[in-house]
XYZ file of N, CA and C in Angstrom:
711
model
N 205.309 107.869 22.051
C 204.833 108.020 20.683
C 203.562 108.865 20.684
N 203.607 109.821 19.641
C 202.285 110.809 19.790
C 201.302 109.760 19.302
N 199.908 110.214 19.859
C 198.640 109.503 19.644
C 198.228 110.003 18.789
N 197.831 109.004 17.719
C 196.678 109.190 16.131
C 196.045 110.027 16.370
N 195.591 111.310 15.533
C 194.719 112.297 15.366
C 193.751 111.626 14.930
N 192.105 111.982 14.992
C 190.931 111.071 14.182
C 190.119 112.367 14.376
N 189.855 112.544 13.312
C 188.650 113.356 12.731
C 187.169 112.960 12.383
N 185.971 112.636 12.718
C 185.098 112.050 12.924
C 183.981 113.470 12.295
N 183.251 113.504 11.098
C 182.493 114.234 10.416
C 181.377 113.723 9.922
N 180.114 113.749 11.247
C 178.611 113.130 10.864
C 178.079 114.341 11.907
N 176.723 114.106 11.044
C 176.021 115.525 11.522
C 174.808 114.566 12.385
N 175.079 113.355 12.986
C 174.792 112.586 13.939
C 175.155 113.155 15.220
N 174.517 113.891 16.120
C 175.991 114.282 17.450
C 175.713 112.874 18.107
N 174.972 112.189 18.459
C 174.624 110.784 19.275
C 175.834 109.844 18.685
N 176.016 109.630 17.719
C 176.705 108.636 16.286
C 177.909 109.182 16.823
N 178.009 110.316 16.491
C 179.442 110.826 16.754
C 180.489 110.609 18.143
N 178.993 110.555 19.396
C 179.644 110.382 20.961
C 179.832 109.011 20.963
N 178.649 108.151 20.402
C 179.201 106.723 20.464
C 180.131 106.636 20.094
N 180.915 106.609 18.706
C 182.028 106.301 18.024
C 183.237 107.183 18.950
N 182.924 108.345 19.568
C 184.391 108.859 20.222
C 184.418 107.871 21.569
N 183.076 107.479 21.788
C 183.735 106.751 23.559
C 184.120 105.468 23.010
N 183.559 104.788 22.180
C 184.239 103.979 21.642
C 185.774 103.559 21.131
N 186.427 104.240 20.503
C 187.575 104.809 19.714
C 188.450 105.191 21.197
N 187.547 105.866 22.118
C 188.624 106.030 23.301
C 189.144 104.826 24.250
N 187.978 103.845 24.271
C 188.115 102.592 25.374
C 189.267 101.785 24.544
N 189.529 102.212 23.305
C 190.174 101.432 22.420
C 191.979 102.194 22.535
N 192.102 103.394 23.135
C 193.045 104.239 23.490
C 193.659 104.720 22.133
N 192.234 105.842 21.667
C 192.606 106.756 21.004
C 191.795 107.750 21.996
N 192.811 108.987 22.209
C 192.506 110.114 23.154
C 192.434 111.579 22.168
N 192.942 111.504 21.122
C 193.323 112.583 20.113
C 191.768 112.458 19.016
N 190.750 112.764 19.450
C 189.617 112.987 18.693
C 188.927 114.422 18.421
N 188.336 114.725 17.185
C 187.720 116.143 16.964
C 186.333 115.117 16.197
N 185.610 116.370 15.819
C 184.345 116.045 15.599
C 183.451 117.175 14.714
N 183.004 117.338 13.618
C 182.237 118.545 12.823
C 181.242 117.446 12.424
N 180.098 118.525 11.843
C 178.818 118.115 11.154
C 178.629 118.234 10.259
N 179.551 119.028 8.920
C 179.155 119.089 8.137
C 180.274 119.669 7.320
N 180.653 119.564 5.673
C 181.291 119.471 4.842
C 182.476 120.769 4.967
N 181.598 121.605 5.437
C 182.750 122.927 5.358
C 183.629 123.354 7.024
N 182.936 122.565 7.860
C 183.164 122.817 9.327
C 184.216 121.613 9.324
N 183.850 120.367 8.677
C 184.905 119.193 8.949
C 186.213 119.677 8.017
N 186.114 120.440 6.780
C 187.232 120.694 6.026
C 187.941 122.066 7.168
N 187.422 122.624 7.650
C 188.165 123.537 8.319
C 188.538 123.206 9.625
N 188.171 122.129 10.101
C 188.629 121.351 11.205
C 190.007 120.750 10.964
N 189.622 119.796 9.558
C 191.210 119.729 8.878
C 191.990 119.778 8.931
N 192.151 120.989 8.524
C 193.044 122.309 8.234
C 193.813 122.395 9.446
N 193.206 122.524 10.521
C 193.482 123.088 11.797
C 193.543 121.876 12.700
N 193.405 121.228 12.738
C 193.669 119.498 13.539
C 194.865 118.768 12.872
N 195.165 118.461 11.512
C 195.796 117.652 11.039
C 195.475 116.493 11.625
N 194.722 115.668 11.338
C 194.357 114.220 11.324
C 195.253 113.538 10.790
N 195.232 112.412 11.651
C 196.201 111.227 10.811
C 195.313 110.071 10.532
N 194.088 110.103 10.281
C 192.599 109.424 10.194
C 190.940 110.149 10.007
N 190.469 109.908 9.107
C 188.843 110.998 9.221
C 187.966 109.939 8.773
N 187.054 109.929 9.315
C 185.950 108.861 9.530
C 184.928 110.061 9.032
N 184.278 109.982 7.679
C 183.087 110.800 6.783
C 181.845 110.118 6.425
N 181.186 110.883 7.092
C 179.343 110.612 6.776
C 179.454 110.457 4.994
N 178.450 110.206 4.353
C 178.082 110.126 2.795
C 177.580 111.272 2.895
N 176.421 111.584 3.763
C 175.203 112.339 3.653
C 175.569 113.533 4.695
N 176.034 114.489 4.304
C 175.907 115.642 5.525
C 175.014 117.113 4.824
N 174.591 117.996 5.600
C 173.478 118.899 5.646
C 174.281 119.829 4.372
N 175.013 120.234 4.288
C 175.518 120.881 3.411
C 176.182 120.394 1.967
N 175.922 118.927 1.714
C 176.960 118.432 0.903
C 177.236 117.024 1.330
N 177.902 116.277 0.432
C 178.507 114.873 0.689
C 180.086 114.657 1.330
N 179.911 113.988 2.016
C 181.464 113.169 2.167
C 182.590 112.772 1.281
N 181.770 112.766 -0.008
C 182.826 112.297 -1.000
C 183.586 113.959 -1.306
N 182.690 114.795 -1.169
C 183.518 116.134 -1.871
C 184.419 116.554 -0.645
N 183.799 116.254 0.945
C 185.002 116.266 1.466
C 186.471 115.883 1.180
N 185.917 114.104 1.062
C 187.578 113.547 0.750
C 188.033 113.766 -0.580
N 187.099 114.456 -1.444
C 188.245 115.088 -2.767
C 188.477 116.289 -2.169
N 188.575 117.088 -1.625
C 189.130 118.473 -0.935
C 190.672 117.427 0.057
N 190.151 116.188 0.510
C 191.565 116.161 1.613
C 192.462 115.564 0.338
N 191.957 114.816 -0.339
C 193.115 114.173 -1.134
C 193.859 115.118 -1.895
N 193.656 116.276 -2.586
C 193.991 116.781 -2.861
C 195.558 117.790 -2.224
N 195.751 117.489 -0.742
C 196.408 117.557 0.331
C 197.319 116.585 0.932
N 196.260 115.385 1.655
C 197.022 114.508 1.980
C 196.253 112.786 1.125
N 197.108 112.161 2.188
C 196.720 110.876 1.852
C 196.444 109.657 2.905
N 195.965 110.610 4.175
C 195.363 109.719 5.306
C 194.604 108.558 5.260
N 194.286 107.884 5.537
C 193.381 106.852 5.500
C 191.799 107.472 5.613
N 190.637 107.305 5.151
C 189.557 107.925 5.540
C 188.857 106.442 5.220
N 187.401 106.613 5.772
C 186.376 105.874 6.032
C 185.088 106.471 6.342
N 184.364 105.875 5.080
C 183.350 106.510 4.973
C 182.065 105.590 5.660
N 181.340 106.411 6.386
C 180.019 105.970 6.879
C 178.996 106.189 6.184
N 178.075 105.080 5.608
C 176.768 105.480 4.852
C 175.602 104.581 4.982
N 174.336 104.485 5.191
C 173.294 104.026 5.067
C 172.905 103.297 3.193
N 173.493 103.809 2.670
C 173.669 103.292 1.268
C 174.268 102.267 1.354
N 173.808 100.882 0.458
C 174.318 99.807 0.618
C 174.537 99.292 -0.526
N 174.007 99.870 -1.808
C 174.807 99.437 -3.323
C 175.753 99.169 -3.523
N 176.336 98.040 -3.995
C 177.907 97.941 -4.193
C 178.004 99.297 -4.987
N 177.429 100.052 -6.428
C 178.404 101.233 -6.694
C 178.319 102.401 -6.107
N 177.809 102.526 -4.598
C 178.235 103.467 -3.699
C 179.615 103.098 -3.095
N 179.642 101.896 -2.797
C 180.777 101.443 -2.045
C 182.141 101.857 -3.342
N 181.769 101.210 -4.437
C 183.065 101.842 -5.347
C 183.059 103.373 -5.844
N 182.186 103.840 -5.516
C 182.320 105.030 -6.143
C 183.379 105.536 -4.458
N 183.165 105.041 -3.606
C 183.771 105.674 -1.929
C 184.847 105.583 -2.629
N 185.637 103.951 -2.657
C 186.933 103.466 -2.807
C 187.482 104.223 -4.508
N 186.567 104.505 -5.207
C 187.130 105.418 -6.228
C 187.533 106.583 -6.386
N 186.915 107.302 -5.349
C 187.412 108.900 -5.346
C 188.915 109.129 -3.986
N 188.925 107.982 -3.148
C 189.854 108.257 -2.629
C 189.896 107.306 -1.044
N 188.757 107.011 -0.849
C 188.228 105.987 0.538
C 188.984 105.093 0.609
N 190.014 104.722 1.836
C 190.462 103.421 1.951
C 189.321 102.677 2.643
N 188.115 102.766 2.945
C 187.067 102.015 3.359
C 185.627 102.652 3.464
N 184.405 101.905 3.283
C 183.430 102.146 3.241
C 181.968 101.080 4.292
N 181.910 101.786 5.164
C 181.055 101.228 6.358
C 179.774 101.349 6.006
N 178.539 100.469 6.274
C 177.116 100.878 6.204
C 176.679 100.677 7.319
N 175.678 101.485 7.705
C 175.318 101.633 8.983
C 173.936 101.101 8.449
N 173.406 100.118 9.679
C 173.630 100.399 10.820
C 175.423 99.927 11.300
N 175.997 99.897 12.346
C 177.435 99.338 12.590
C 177.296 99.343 13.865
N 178.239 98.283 14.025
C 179.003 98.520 15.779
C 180.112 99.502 16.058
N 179.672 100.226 16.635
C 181.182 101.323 16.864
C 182.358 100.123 17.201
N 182.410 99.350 17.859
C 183.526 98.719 18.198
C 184.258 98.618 16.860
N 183.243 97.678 15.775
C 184.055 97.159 14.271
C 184.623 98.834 13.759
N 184.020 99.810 13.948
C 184.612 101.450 13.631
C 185.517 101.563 14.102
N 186.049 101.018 15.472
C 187.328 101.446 16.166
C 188.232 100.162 15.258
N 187.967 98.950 15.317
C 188.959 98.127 14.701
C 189.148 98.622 13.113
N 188.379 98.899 12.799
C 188.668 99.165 11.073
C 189.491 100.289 11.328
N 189.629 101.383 12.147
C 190.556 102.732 12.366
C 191.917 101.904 12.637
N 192.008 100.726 13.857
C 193.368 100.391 14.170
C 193.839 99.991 12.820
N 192.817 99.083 12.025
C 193.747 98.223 10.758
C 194.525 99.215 10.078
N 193.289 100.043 9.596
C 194.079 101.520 8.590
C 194.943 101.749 8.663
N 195.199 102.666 10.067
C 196.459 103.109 10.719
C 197.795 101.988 10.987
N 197.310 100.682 10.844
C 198.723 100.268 11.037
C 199.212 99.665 9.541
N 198.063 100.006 8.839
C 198.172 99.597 7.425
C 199.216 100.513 6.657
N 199.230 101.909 7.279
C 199.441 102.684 6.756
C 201.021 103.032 7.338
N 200.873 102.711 8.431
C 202.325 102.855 9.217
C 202.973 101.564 8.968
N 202.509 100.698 8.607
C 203.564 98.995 8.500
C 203.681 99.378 6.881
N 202.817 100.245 6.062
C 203.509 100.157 4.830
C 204.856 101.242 4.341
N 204.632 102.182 5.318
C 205.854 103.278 5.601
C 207.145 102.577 5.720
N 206.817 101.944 6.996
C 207.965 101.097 7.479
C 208.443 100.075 6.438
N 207.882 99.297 6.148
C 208.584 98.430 4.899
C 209.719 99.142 4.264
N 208.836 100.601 3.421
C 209.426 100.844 2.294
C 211.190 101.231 3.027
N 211.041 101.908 3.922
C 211.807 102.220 4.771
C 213.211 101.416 4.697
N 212.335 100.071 5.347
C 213.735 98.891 5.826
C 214.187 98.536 4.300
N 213.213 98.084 3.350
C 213.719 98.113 1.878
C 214.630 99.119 1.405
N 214.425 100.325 1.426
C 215.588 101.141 1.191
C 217.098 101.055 2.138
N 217.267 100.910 3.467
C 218.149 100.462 3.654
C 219.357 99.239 3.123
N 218.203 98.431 2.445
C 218.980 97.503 1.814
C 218.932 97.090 0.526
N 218.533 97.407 -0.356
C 218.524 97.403 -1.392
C 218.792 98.823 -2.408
N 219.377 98.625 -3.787
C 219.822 100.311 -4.387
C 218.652 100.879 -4.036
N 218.899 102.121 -4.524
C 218.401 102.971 -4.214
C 217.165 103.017 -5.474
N 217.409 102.776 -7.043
C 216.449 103.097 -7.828
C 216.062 101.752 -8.398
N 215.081 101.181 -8.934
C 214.803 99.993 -9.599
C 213.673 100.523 -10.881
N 214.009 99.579 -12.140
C 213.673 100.394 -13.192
C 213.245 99.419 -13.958
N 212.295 99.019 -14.494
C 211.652 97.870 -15.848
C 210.470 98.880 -16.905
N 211.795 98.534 -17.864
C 211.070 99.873 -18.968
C 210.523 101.209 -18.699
N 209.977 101.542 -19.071
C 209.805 103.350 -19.486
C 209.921 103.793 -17.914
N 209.378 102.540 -17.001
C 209.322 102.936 -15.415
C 210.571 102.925 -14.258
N 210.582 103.532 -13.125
C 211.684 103.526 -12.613
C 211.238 103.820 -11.091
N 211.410 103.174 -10.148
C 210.791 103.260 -8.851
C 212.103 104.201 -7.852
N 212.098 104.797 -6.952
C 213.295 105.396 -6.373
C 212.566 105.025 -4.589
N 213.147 103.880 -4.287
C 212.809 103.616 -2.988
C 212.864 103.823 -1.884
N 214.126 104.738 -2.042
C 214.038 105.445 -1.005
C 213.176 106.797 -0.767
N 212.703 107.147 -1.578
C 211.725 108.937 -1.814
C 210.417 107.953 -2.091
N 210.343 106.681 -2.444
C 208.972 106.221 -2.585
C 208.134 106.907 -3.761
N 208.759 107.070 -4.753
C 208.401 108.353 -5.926
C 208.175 106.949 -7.381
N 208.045 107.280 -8.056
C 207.562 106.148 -9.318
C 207.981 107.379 -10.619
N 208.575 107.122 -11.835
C 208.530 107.691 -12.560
C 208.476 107.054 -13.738
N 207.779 107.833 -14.866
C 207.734 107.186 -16.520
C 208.110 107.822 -17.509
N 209.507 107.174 -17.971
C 210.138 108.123 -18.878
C 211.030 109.951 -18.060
N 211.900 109.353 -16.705
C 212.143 110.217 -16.156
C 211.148 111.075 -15.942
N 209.861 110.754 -16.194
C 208.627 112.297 -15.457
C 208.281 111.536 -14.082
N 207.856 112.137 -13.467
C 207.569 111.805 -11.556
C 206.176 111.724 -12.137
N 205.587 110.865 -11.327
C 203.970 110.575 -11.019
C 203.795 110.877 -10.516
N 203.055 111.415 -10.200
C 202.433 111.794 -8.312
C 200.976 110.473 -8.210
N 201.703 109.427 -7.482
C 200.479 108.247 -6.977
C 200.584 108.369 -5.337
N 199.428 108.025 -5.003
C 199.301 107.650 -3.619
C 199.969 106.567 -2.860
N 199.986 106.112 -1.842
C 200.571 105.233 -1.316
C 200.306 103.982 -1.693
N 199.398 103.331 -1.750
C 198.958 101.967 -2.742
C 199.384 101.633 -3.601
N 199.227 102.946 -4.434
C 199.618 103.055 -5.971
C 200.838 102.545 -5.920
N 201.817 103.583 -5.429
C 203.089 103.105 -5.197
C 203.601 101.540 -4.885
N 202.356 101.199 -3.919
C 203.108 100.207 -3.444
C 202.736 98.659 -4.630
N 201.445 98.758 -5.537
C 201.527 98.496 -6.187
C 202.655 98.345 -7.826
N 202.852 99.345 -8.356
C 204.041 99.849 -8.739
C 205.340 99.000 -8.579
N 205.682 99.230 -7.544
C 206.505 98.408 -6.768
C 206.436 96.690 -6.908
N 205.456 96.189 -6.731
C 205.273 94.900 -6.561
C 205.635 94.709 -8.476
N 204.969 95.843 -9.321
C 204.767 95.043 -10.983
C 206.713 95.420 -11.308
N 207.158 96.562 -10.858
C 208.374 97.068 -10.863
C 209.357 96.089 -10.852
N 209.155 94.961 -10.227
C 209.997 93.961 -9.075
C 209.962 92.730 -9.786
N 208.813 92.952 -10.553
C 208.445 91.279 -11.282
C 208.157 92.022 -12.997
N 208.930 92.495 -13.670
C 208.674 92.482 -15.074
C 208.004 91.318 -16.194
N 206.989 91.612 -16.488
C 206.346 90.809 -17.044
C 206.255 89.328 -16.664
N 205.957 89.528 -15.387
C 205.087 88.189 -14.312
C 203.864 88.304 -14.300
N 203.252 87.397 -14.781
C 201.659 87.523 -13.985
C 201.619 87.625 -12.131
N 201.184 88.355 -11.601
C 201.194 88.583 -10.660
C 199.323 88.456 -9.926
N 199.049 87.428 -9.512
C 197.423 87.094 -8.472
C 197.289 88.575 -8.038
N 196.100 88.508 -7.956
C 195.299 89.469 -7.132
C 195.760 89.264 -5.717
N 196.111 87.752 -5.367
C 196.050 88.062 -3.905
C 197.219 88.499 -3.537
N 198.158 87.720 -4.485
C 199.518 88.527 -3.914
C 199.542 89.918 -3.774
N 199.136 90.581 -4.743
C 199.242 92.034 -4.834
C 198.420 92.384 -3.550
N 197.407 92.389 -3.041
C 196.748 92.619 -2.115
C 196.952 92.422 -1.139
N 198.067 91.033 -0.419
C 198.331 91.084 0.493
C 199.959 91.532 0.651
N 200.428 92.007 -0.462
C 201.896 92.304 -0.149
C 201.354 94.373 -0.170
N 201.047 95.036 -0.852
C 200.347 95.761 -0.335
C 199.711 96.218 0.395
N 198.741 95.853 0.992
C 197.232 96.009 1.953
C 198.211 95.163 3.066
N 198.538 94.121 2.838
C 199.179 93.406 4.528
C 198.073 92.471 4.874
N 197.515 92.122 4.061
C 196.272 91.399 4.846
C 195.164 90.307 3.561
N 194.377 89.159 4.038
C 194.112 88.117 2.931
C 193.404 89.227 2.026
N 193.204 88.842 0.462
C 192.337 89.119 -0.199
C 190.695 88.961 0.039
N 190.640 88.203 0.858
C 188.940 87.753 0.538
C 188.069 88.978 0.556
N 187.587 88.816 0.079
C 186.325 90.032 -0.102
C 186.794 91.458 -0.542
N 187.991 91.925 -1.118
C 188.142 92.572 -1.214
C 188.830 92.700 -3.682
N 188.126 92.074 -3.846
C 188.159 92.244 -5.129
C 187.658 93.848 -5.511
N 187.027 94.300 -5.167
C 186.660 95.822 -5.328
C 187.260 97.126 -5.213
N 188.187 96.503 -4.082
C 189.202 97.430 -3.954
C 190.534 97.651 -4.668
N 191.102 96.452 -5.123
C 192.242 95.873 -6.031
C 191.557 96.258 -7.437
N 190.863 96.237 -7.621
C 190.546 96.591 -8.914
C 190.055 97.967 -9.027
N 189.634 99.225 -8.260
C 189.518 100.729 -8.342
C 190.821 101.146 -8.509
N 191.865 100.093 -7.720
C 193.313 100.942 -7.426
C 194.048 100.637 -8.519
N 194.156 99.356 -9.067
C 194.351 99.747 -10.497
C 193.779 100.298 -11.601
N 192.218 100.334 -11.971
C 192.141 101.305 -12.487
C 192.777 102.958 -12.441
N 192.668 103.395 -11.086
C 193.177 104.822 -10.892
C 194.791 104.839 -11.255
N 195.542 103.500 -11.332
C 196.880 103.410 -11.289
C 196.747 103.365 -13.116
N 196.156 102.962 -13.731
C 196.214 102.893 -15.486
C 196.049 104.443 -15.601
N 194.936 104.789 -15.145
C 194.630 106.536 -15.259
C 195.998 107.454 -15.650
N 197.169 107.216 -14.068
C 198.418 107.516 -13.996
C 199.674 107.253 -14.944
N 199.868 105.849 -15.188
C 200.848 105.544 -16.003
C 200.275 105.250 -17.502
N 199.462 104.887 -17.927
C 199.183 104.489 -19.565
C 199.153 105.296 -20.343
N 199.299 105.302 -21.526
C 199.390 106.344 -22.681
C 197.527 106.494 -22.693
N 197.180 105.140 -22.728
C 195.225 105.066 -22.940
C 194.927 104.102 -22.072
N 194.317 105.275 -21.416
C 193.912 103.873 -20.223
C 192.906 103.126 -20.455
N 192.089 103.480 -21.385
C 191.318 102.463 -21.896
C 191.174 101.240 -22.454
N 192.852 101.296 -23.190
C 193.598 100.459 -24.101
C 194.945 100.024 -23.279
N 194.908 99.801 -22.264
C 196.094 99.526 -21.499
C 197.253 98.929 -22.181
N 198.438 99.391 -22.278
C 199.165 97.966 -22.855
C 200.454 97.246 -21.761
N 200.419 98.392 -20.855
C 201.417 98.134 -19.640
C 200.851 97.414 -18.363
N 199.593 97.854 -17.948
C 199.806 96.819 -16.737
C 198.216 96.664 -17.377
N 198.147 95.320 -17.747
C 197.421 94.540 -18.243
C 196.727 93.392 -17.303
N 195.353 92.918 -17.830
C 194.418 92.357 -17.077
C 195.129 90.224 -17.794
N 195.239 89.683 -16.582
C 195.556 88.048 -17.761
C 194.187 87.323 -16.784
N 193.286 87.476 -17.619
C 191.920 86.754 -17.337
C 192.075 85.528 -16.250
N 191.554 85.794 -15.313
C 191.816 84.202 -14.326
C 192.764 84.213 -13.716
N 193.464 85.220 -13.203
C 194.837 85.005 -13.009
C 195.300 85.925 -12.383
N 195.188 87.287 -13.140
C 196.336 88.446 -11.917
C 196.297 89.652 -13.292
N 197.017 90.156 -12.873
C 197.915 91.828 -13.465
C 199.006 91.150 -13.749
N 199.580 91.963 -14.890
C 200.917 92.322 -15.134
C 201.468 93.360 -15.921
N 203.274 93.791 -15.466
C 203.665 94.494 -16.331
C 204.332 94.003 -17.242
N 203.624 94.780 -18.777
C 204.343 94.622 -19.770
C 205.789 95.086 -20.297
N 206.751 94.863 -20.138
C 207.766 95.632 -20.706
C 208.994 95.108 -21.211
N 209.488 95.973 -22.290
C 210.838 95.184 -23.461
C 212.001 95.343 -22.502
């Protein structure tokens, strides 16, 4: 099996050697390394990462405009490193596109485990959709929406969405249960693969960005709706 690509972009070079010998004792061998916003995007380009670990703060620019340049592309897992410790730094990370947000100081070790979770987060949610399509039809549909499980695609009113992988897999979970209240934790751990605790911040950016996608007003939601105390759900006749 080819070894995970990891892209590592801090204008730390010390930060940067820790975290690669680290990441290696852990048997990742496929590592690159830039300092700064336009050297890590053209590293990119030319590496294909299947993981990028981004400073907040680099000499030319932020980390976040990095990962709006990758998202715009792909949909790797990234993780952002920052000395900022505000919770709305941390959501503004997980809002523009961050599946995680680290404050340093850190242990490179917890850097290498948060890379394994990602990556198998990301490959055990592939795989699901996968074995699900083998056995089940092919399209599933509750009102205006219509999931196609095998292409992993979401559509409203026959138009294609273009959502990310979460999204989707969210989608999926409200798709499956028409007008169920559905917990936070369920959604989070049938998604994500893993308990809710501490992670209310994240379940709630990803549906916001998911109302963004499907609602007529996302301000005024009337489809996947908040039931106070309780969970999400989809609304539909």
């Amino acid at each position: 099996m080819e070894q995970p690509r990891i892209l590592i972009v801090d204008d730390e070079q010390d930060l940067c050697q820790l975290m690669q010998t680290s990441l290696k004792k852990e048997g990742f061998q496929s590592i690159q390394t830039a300092g700064t916003v336009k050297s890590g995007w053209e590293q990119f380009q030319a590496f294909s990462p299947d993981l990028a670990i981004l400073d907040v703060m680099l000499p030319d620019g932020e980390g976040y405009d990095l990962c709006k340049k990758i998202r715009e592309v792909s949909r790797i897992p990234i993780l952002f490193l920052s000395a900022k410790t505000d919770e709305i730094d941390k959501i503004l990370g997980l809002a523009i596109g961050g599946d995680d947000y680290i404050t340093k100081p850190f242990s490179p070790k917890e850097v290498a485990y948060r890379v394994k979770a990602q990556l198998r987060r990301a490959g055990s949610y592939s795989q699901q959709i996968s074995e699900q399509a083998m056995i089940e039809t092919t399209m599933m549909t509750a009102g205006p929406f219509a999931l196609n499980k095998e292409q992993t695609e979401v559509y409203k009113q026959d138009q294609r969405i273009e959502l990310t992988a979460k999204e989707v897999g969210l989608m999926a979970c409200f798709i499956r249960n028409p007008n169920r209240i559905l917990s936070k934790e369920t959604l989070f751990q049938t998604v994500w693969g893993e308990d809710f605790y501490g992670a209310d911040n994240t379940l709630m950016v990803h549906i916001r960005r998911l109302r963004e996608k499907m609602e007529d007003n996302p301000s005024k939601p009337t489809f996947i709706t908040t039931v106070k105390g309780l969970g999400y759900r989809l609304n539909v006749k």
